[in-house]
One Martini backbone bead per residue (centre of mass of N, CA, C, O) as a GRO file, in nm:
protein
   81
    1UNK     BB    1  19.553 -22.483  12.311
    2UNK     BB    2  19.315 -22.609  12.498
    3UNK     BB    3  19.011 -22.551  12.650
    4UNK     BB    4  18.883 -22.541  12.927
    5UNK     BB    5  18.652 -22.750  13.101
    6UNK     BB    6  18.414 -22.745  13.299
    7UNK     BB    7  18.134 -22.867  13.426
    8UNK     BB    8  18.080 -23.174  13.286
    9UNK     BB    9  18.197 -23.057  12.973
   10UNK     BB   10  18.166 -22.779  12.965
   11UNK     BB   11  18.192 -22.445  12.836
   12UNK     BB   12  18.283 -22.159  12.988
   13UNK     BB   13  18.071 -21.842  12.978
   14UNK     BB   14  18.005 -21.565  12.938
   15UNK     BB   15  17.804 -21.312  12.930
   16UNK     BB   16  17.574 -21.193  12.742
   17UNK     BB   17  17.494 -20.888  12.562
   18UNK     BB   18  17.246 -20.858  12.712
   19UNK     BB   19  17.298 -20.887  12.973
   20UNK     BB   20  17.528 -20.666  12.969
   21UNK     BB   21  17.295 -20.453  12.934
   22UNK     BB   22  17.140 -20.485  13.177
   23UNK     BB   23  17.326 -20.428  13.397
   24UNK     BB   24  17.403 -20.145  13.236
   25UNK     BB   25  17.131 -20.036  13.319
   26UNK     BB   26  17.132 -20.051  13.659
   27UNK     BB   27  17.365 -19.893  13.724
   28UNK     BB   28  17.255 -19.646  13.516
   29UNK     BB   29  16.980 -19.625  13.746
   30UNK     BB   30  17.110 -19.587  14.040
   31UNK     BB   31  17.309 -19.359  13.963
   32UNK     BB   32  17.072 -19.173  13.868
   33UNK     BB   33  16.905 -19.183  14.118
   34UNK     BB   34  17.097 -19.055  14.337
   35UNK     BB   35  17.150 -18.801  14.175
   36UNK     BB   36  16.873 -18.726  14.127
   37UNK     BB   37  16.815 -18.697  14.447
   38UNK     BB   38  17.006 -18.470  14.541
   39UNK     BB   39  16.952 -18.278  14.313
   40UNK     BB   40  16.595 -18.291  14.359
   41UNK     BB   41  16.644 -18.206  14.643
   42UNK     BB   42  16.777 -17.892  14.616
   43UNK     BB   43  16.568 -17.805  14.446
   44UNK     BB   44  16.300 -17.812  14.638
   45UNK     BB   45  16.422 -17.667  14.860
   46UNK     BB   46  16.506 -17.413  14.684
   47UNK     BB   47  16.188 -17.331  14.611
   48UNK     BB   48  15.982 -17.465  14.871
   49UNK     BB   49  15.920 -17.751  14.907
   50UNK     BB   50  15.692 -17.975  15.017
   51UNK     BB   51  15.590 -18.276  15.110
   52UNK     BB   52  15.420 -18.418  14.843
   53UNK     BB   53  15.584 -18.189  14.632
   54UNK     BB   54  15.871 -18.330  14.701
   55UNK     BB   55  15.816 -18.614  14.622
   56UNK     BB   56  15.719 -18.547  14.358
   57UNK     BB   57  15.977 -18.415  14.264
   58UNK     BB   58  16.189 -18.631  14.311
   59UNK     BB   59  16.074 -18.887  14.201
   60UNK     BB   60  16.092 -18.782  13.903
   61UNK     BB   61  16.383 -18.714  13.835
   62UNK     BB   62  16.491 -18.984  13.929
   63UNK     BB   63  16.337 -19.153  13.691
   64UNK     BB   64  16.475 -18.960  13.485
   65UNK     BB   65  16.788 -19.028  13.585
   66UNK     BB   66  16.743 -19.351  13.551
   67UNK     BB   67  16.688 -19.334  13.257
   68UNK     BB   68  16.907 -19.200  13.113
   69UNK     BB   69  17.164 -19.307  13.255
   70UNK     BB   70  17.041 -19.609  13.176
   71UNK     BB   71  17.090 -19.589  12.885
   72UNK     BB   72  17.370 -19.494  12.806
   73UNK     BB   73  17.479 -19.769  12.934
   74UNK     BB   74  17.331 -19.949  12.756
   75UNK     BB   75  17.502 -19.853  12.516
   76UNK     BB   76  17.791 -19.868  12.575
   77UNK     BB   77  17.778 -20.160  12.661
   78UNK     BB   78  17.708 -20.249  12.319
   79UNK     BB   79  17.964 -20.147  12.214
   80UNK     BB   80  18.124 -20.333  12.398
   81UNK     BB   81  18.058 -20.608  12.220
   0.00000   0.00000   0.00000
């Protein structure tokens, strides 16, 4: 059975496999985000830390959290191309 063409007479095609790994390192990137903005907010509020030192301590746990599990989620999503 011949493959349907999509407009124009292209065959339409799914996204690349790079594509689809910067997807999953963006999703993997939010997700970690926002674990992270919770667990580094319980922990510096459990510290005592306050005003300039809870944003800064805040957003790098995010960035650290948001960056390690958009990594391995990108990794991941390279294992199934």
């Amino acid at each position: 059975m011949p493959v349907p063409l999509g407009v124009g007479g292209v065959s339409q095609s799914g996204p690349s496999c790079f594509d689809r790994m910067k997807m999953g390192f963006m999703i993997g990137f939010c997700v970690g985000m926002a674990t992270g903005g919770l667990f580094g907010g319980f922990n510096a509020f459990r510290y005592g830390l306050r005003g300039r030192e809870l944003v800064n301590n805040v957003g790098k746990v995010m960035v650290q959290g948001g960056g390690s599990f958009g990594t391995f989620m990108a990794i991941g999503t390279g294992i199934r191309c």
